[in-house]
Amino acid sequence: MKKILTALMALILACSAPALAENAVDAQPQVSDLPLSEAAETVPDPTGTWYLNAFEINGSAFSGSGTGVTLTFNADGTGALAGMNDMTFAWSAEGASLTGVADGTGALLAFAVTEDGALQLTVDGTAMTFSRDPSDAQALTTVTLERFDGNWSCAPAGFTCVIAAGSVTVDGDAARSGAGALDGNALVVDYADGSRDTFYLYNDGTLRLFRSAGGAEERYELTKPAEGEPLA
């Protein structure tokens, strides 16, 4: 077994070596060359944190689960790639185009959002695929109304949310309040303006907000200011 593991590691290093050599010559991020034919017609609001699910180097595919690599889009137009090819950047979205400019180098970044909601980016020969949820985080299937209670905040989007016994108050640019009810494992709130917020509790201690209005859906991850133990 030890020989098999040693051979496997040697194979991975052999596949990665050309990419590392290329990085030593040219450390500037390169424009993504992902096929845009697979991209969604309209890019949804990317604001929030995305998690690496998989990546590919020189044709060899690897799982991104447990790597801790994240891609964050802040509401003020700034963003950051952390944990692999670290960088900060400025981003903008228009129609089906989601682009960025790397800080310091000025290199262009082209993101592709696929029809199934994944986000793809190639940097320095490494093709990365991100999703809204980390692969090891799951929505709780059994909840009570009281478990949603608390003061929650979404730092990237710049708003807070207070939940008490199903009553929801959201502050920020889209301030609103309303009374919600449990629907299965979700807390659902319908507002007077016709919009709807659906909240789910996750086992990593976060609260996920799925907001629908005018046929569009936005997704946010909220945390409590003082992080406690993961939910069970």
mmCIF file of N, CA, C and O in Angstrom, residues 20-82:
data_model
loop_
_atom_site.group_PDB
_atom_site.id
_atom_site.type_symbol
_atom_site.label_atom_id
_atom_site.label_comp_id
_atom_site.label_asym_id
_atom_site.label_seq_id
_atom_site.Cartn_x
_atom_site.Cartn_y
_atom_site.Cartn_z
ATOM 1 N N LEU A 20 3.988 24.579 -12.230
ATOM 2 C CA LEU A 20 4.789 25.339 -11.280
ATOM 3 C C LEU A 20 5.946 26.032 -11.987
ATOM 4 O O LEU A 20 6.300 27.162 -11.661
ATOM 5 N N ALA A 21 6.535 25.353 -12.973
ATOM 6 C CA ALA A 21 7.627 25.967 -13.720
ATOM 7 C C ALA A 21 7.141 27.171 -14.487
ATOM 8 O O ALA A 21 7.811 28.202 -14.559
ATOM 9 N N GLU A 22 5.932 27.065 -15.060
ATOM 10 C CA GLU A 22 5.368 28.183 -15.823
ATOM 11 C C GLU A 22 5.121 29.368 -14.913
ATOM 12 O O GLU A 22 5.369 30.515 -15.263
ATOM 13 N N ASN A 23 4.639 29.073 -13.657
ATOM 14 C CA ASN A 23 4.374 30.148 -12.713
ATOM 15 C C ASN A 23 5.653 30.903 -12.360
ATOM 16 O O ASN A 23 5.631 32.106 -12.132
ATOM 17 N N ALA A 24 6.782 30.168 -12.303
ATOM 18 C CA ALA A 24 8.041 30.810 -11.949
ATOM 19 C C ALA A 24 8.466 31.797 -13.029
ATOM 20 O O ALA A 24 9.101 32.808 -12.755
ATOM 21 N N VAL A 25 8.079 31.522 -14.278
ATOM 22 C CA VAL A 25 8.442 32.397 -15.390
ATOM 23 C C VAL A 25 7.484 33.566 -15.508
ATOM 24 O O VAL A 25 7.881 34.709 -15.701
ATOM 25 N N ASP A 26 6.187 33.260 -15.371
ATOM 26 C CA ASP A 26 5.171 34.295 -15.554
ATOM 27 C C ASP A 26 4.139 34.161 -14.458
ATOM 28 O O ASP A 26 3.262 33.318 -14.524
ATOM 29 N N ALA A 27 4.238 34.967 -13.398
ATOM 30 C CA ALA A 27 3.368 34.847 -12.244
ATOM 31 C C ALA A 27 2.069 35.610 -12.408
ATOM 32 O O ALA A 27 1.219 35.577 -11.545
ATOM 33 N N GLN A 28 1.867 36.311 -13.508
ATOM 34 C CA GLN A 28 0.649 37.079 -13.699
ATOM 35 C C GLN A 28 -0.515 36.159 -14.047
ATOM 36 O O GLN A 28 -0.360 35.245 -14.858
ATOM 37 N N PRO A 29 -1.692 36.360 -13.414
ATOM 38 C CA PRO A 29 -2.862 35.555 -13.752
ATOM 39 C C PRO A 29 -3.206 35.724 -15.230
ATOM 40 O O PRO A 29 -3.092 36.819 -15.781
ATOM 41 N N GLN A 30 -3.626 34.645 -15.841
ATOM 42 C CA GLN A 30 -3.962 34.677 -17.251
ATOM 43 C C GLN A 30 -5.474 34.732 -17.458
ATOM 44 O O GLN A 30 -6.254 34.271 -16.628
ATOM 45 N N VAL A 31 -5.902 35.260 -18.589
ATOM 46 C CA VAL A 31 -7.319 35.361 -18.908
ATOM 47 C C VAL A 31 -7.906 33.964 -19.050
ATOM 48 O O VAL A 31 -7.304 33.082 -19.655
ATOM 49 N N SER A 32 -9.077 33.765 -18.468
ATOM 50 C CA SER A 32 -9.731 32.454 -18.546
ATOM 51 C C SER A 32 -10.072 32.117 -19.989
ATOM 52 O O SER A 32 -10.502 32.965 -20.755
ATOM 53 N N ASP A 33 -9.834 30.853 -20.356
ATOM 54 C CA ASP A 33 -10.184 30.415 -21.705
ATOM 55 C C ASP A 33 -11.290 29.359 -21.666
ATOM 56 O O ASP A 33 -11.386 28.501 -22.520
ATOM 57 N N LEU A 34 -12.146 29.428 -20.636
ATOM 58 C CA LEU A 34 -13.246 28.475 -20.527
ATOM 59 C C LEU A 34 -14.250 28.693 -21.646
ATOM 60 O O LEU A 34 -14.465 29.818 -22.085
ATOM 61 N N PRO A 35 -14.882 27.615 -22.130
ATOM 62 C CA PRO A 35 -15.867 27.758 -23.203
ATOM 63 C C PRO A 35 -17.098 28.510 -22.735
ATOM 64 O O PRO A 35 -17.834 28.048 -21.869
ATOM 65 N N LEU A 36 -17.335 29.694 -23.290
ATOM 66 C CA LEU A 36 -18.471 30.508 -22.866
ATOM 67 C C LEU A 36 -19.795 29.940 -23.354
ATOM 68 O O LEU A 36 -20.851 30.369 -22.905
ATOM 69 N N SER A 37 -19.762 28.962 -24.267
ATOM 70 C CA SER A 37 -20.996 28.359 -24.753
ATOM 71 C C SER A 37 -21.737 27.641 -23.640
ATOM 72 O O SER A 37 -22.931 27.402 -23.728
ATOM 73 N N GLU A 38 -21.010 27.292 -22.555
ATOM 74 C CA GLU A 38 -21.634 26.604 -21.437
ATOM 75 C C GLU A 38 -22.096 27.573 -20.358
ATOM 76 O O GLU A 38 -22.638 27.166 -19.352
ATOM 77 N N ALA A 39 -21.859 28.852 -20.562
ATOM 78 C CA ALA A 39 -22.208 29.841 -19.546
ATOM 79 C C ALA A 39 -23.686 30.185 -19.593
ATOM 80 O O ALA A 39 -24.356 30.025 -20.605
ATOM 81 N N ALA A 40 -24.184 30.664 -18.442
ATOM 82 C CA ALA A 40 -25.569 31.093 -18.366
ATOM 83 C C ALA A 40 -25.762 32.351 -19.195
ATOM 84 O O ALA A 40 -24.836 33.127 -19.402
ATOM 85 N N GLU A 41 -26.990 32.574 -19.711
ATOM 86 C CA GLU A 41 -27.263 33.739 -20.556
ATOM 87 C C GLU A 41 -27.147 35.037 -19.769
ATOM 88 O O GLU A 41 -26.704 36.049 -20.297
ATOM 89 N N THR A 42 -27.571 35.021 -18.500
ATOM 90 C CA THR A 42 -27.469 36.196 -17.643
ATOM 91 C C THR A 42 -26.763 35.802 -16.362
ATOM 92 O O THR A 42 -27.167 34.853 -15.700
ATOM 93 N N VAL A 43 -25.714 36.515 -16.024
ATOM 94 C CA VAL A 43 -24.964 36.199 -14.817
ATOM 95 C C VAL A 43 -25.744 36.665 -13.588
ATOM 96 O O VAL A 43 -26.095 37.841 -13.488
ATOM 97 N N PRO A 44 -26.018 35.773 -12.619
ATOM 98 C CA PRO A 44 -26.688 36.199 -11.396
ATOM 99 C C PRO A 44 -25.739 37.008 -10.523
ATOM 100 O O PRO A 44 -24.519 36.995 -10.746
ATOM 101 N N ASP A 45 -26.281 37.697 -9.555
ATOM 102 C CA ASP A 45 -25.457 38.489 -8.647
ATOM 103 C C ASP A 45 -24.475 37.556 -7.935
ATOM 104 O O ASP A 45 -24.883 36.667 -7.199
ATOM 105 N N PRO A 46 -23.156 37.743 -8.132
ATOM 106 C CA PRO A 46 -22.185 36.821 -7.529
ATOM 107 C C PRO A 46 -21.807 37.164 -6.098
ATOM 108 O O PRO A 46 -21.007 36.458 -5.480
ATOM 109 N N THR A 47 -22.372 38.269 -5.565
ATOM 110 C CA THR A 47 -21.970 38.747 -4.246
ATOM 111 C C THR A 47 -22.014 37.642 -3.201
ATOM 112 O O THR A 47 -22.995 36.920 -3.083
ATOM 113 N N GLY A 48 -20.934 37.520 -2.449
ATOM 114 C CA GLY A 48 -20.839 36.505 -1.414
ATOM 115 C C GLY A 48 -19.601 35.649 -1.596
ATOM 116 O O GLY A 48 -18.714 35.971 -2.383
ATOM 117 N N THR A 49 -19.555 34.558 -0.870
ATOM 118 C CA THR A 49 -18.399 33.669 -0.896
ATOM 119 C C THR A 49 -18.706 32.391 -1.654
ATOM 120 O O THR A 49 -19.751 31.772 -1.447
ATOM 121 N N TRP A 50 -17.790 32.011 -2.555
ATOM 122 C CA TRP A 50 -17.875 30.775 -3.318
ATOM 123 C C TRP A 50 -16.773 29.836 -2.834
ATOM 124 O O TRP A 50 -15.714 30.280 -2.393
ATOM 125 N N TYR A 51 -17.033 28.521 -2.939
ATOM 126 C CA TYR A 51 -16.110 27.539 -2.403
ATOM 127 C C TYR A 51 -15.602 26.608 -3.511
ATOM 128 O O TYR A 51 -16.371 26.172 -4.360
ATOM 129 N N LEU A 52 -14.310 26.319 -3.473
ATOM 130 C CA LEU A 52 -13.705 25.464 -4.496
ATOM 131 C C LEU A 52 -14.226 24.034 -4.378
ATOM 132 O O LEU A 52 -14.101 23.403 -3.326
ATOM 133 N N ASN A 53 -14.798 23.538 -5.476
ATOM 134 C CA ASN A 53 -15.277 22.156 -5.520
ATOM 135 C C ASN A 53 -14.308 21.241 -6.247
ATOM 136 O O ASN A 53 -14.159 20.070 -5.907
ATOM 137 N N ALA A 54 -13.646 21.773 -7.285
ATOM 138 C CA ALA A 54 -12.724 20.962 -8.078
ATOM 139 C C ALA A 54 -11.756 21.872 -8.812
ATOM 140 O O ALA A 54 -12.038 23.047 -9.042
ATOM 141 N N PHE A 55 -10.586 21.316 -9.182
ATOM 142 C CA PHE A 55 -9.652 22.074 -10.004
ATOM 143 C C PHE A 55 -8.884 21.117 -10.906
ATOM 144 O O PHE A 55 -8.809 19.910 -10.647
ATOM 145 N N GLU A 56 -8.346 21.662 -11.976
ATOM 146 C CA GLU A 56 -7.658 20.850 -12.971
ATOM 147 C C GLU A 56 -6.338 21.495 -13.350
ATOM 148 O O GLU A 56 -6.268 22.698 -13.614
ATOM 149 N N ILE A 57 -5.265 20.686 -13.370
ATOM 150 C CA ILE A 57 -3.935 21.148 -13.755
ATOM 151 C C ILE A 57 -3.379 20.214 -14.818
ATOM 152 O O ILE A 57 -3.282 19.004 -14.590
ATOM 153 N N ASN A 58 -3.062 20.757 -15.987
ATOM 154 C CA ASN A 58 -2.485 19.963 -17.078
ATOM 155 C C ASN A 58 -3.307 18.711 -17.388
ATOM 156 O O ASN A 58 -2.762 17.630 -17.604
ATOM 157 N N GLY A 59 -4.636 18.860 -17.364
ATOM 158 C CA GLY A 59 -5.508 17.752 -17.709
ATOM 159 C C GLY A 59 -5.798 16.793 -16.581
ATOM 160 O O GLY A 59 -6.604 15.859 -16.746
ATOM 161 N N SER A 60 -5.172 16.974 -15.418
ATOM 162 C CA SER A 60 -5.422 16.109 -14.263
ATOM 163 C C SER A 60 -6.403 16.803 -13.319
ATOM 164 O O SER A 60 -6.186 17.947 -12.926
ATOM 165 N N ALA A 61 -7.494 16.114 -12.975
ATOM 166 C CA ALA A 61 -8.543 16.700 -12.141
ATOM 167 C C ALA A 61 -8.371 16.300 -10.681
ATOM 168 O O ALA A 61 -7.975 15.169 -10.372
ATOM 169 N N PHE A 62 -8.673 17.254 -9.789
ATOM 170 C CA PHE A 62 -8.553 17.019 -8.361
ATOM 171 C C PHE A 62 -9.792 17.580 -7.656
ATOM 172 O O PHE A 62 -10.402 18.534 -8.123
ATOM 173 N N SER A 63 -10.121 16.992 -6.513
ATOM 174 C CA SER A 63 -11.230 17.503 -5.714
ATOM 175 C C SER A 63 -10.775 18.724 -4.935
ATOM 176 O O SER A 63 -9.646 18.786 -4.444
ATOM 177 N N GLY A 64 -11.674 19.718 -4.813
ATOM 178 C CA GLY A 64 -11.352 20.906 -4.038
ATOM 179 C C GLY A 64 -11.922 20.854 -2.636
ATOM 180 O O GLY A 64 -11.721 21.772 -1.841
ATOM 181 N N SER A 65 -12.629 19.778 -2.315
ATOM 182 C CA SER A 65 -13.256 19.646 -1.003
ATOM 183 C C SER A 65 -12.212 19.629 0.104
ATOM 184 O O SER A 65 -11.218 18.898 0.033
ATOM 185 N N GLY A 66 -12.416 20.456 1.113
ATOM 186 C CA GLY A 66 -11.523 20.485 2.246
ATOM 187 C C GLY A 66 -10.273 21.322 2.048
ATOM 188 O O GLY A 66 -9.452 21.420 2.966
ATOM 189 N N THR A 67 -10.098 21.951 0.890
ATOM 190 C CA THR A 67 -8.912 22.765 0.641
ATOM 191 C C THR A 67 -9.008 24.132 1.302
ATOM 192 O O THR A 67 -7.989 24.783 1.542
ATOM 193 N N GLY A 68 -10.227 24.604 1.559
ATOM 194 C CA GLY A 68 -10.406 25.923 2.156
ATOM 195 C C GLY A 68 -10.236 27.064 1.177
ATOM 196 O O GLY A 68 -10.202 28.227 1.586
ATOM 197 N N VAL A 69 -10.146 26.768 -0.124
ATOM 198 C CA VAL A 69 -9.980 27.816 -1.138
ATOM 199 C C VAL A 69 -11.319 28.513 -1.370
ATOM 200 O O VAL A 69 -12.343 27.843 -1.584
ATOM 201 N N THR A 70 -11.326 29.824 -1.319
ATOM 202 C CA THR A 70 -12.565 30.587 -1.495
ATOM 203 C C THR A 70 -12.387 31.702 -2.514
ATOM 204 O O THR A 70 -11.281 32.195 -2.741
ATOM 205 N N LEU A 71 -13.499 32.078 -3.114
ATOM 206 C CA LEU A 71 -13.564 33.204 -4.051
ATOM 207 C C LEU A 71 -14.686 34.106 -3.560
ATOM 208 O O LEU A 71 -15.841 33.687 -3.491
ATOM 209 N N THR A 72 -14.345 35.337 -3.203
ATOM 210 C CA THR A 72 -15.320 36.247 -2.587
ATOM 211 C C THR A 72 -15.563 37.465 -3.464
ATOM 212 O O THR A 72 -14.621 38.097 -3.944
ATOM 213 N N PHE A 73 -16.843 37.790 -3.661
ATOM 214 C CA PHE A 73 -17.248 39.000 -4.374
ATOM 215 C C PHE A 73 -17.947 39.905 -3.371
ATOM 216 O O PHE A 73 -18.995 39.552 -2.827
ATOM 217 N N ASN A 74 -17.357 41.068 -3.108
ATOM 218 C CA ASN A 74 -17.956 42.023 -2.184
ATOM 219 C C ASN A 74 -18.905 42.964 -2.914
ATOM 220 O O ASN A 74 -18.756 43.218 -4.110
ATOM 221 N N ALA A 75 -19.879 43.488 -2.181
ATOM 222 C CA ALA A 75 -20.893 44.353 -2.779
ATOM 223 C C ALA A 75 -20.304 45.657 -3.320
ATOM 224 O O ALA A 75 -20.902 46.292 -4.194
ATOM 225 N N ASP A 76 -19.128 46.053 -2.828
ATOM 226 C CA ASP A 76 -18.520 47.314 -3.287
ATOM 227 C C ASP A 76 -17.686 47.148 -4.558
ATOM 228 O O ASP A 76 -16.991 48.079 -4.977
ATOM 229 N N GLY A 77 -17.746 45.965 -5.177
ATOM 230 C CA GLY A 77 -17.021 45.761 -6.426
ATOM 231 C C GLY A 77 -15.606 45.243 -6.257
ATOM 232 O O GLY A 77 -14.869 45.122 -7.243
ATOM 233 N N THR A 78 -15.220 44.922 -5.032
ATOM 234 C CA THR A 78 -13.915 44.322 -4.792
ATOM 235 C C THR A 78 -14.082 42.824 -4.565
ATOM 236 O O THR A 78 -15.185 42.346 -4.273
ATOM 237 N N GLY A 79 -13.010 42.078 -4.693
ATOM 238 C CA GLY A 79 -13.089 40.642 -4.496
ATOM 239 C C GLY A 79 -11.742 40.071 -4.129
ATOM 240 O O GLY A 79 -10.720 40.767 -4.150
ATOM 241 N N ALA A 80 -11.727 38.776 -3.787
ATOM 242 C CA ALA A 80 -10.477 38.128 -3.390
ATOM 243 C C ALA A 80 -10.537 36.641 -3.668
ATOM 244 O O ALA A 80 -11.576 35.994 -3.469
ATOM 245 N N LEU A 81 -9.425 36.104 -4.157
ATOM 246 C CA LEU A 81 -9.220 34.662 -4.297
ATOM 247 C C LEU A 81 -8.222 34.279 -3.222
ATOM 248 O O LEU A 81 -7.122 34.842 -3.167
ATOM 249 N N ALA A 82 -8.597 33.350 -2.335
ATOM 250 C CA ALA A 82 -7.738 33.008 -1.200
ATOM 251 C C ALA A 82 -7.529 31.502 -1.115
ATOM 252 O O ALA A 82 -8.463 30.723 -1.289
#
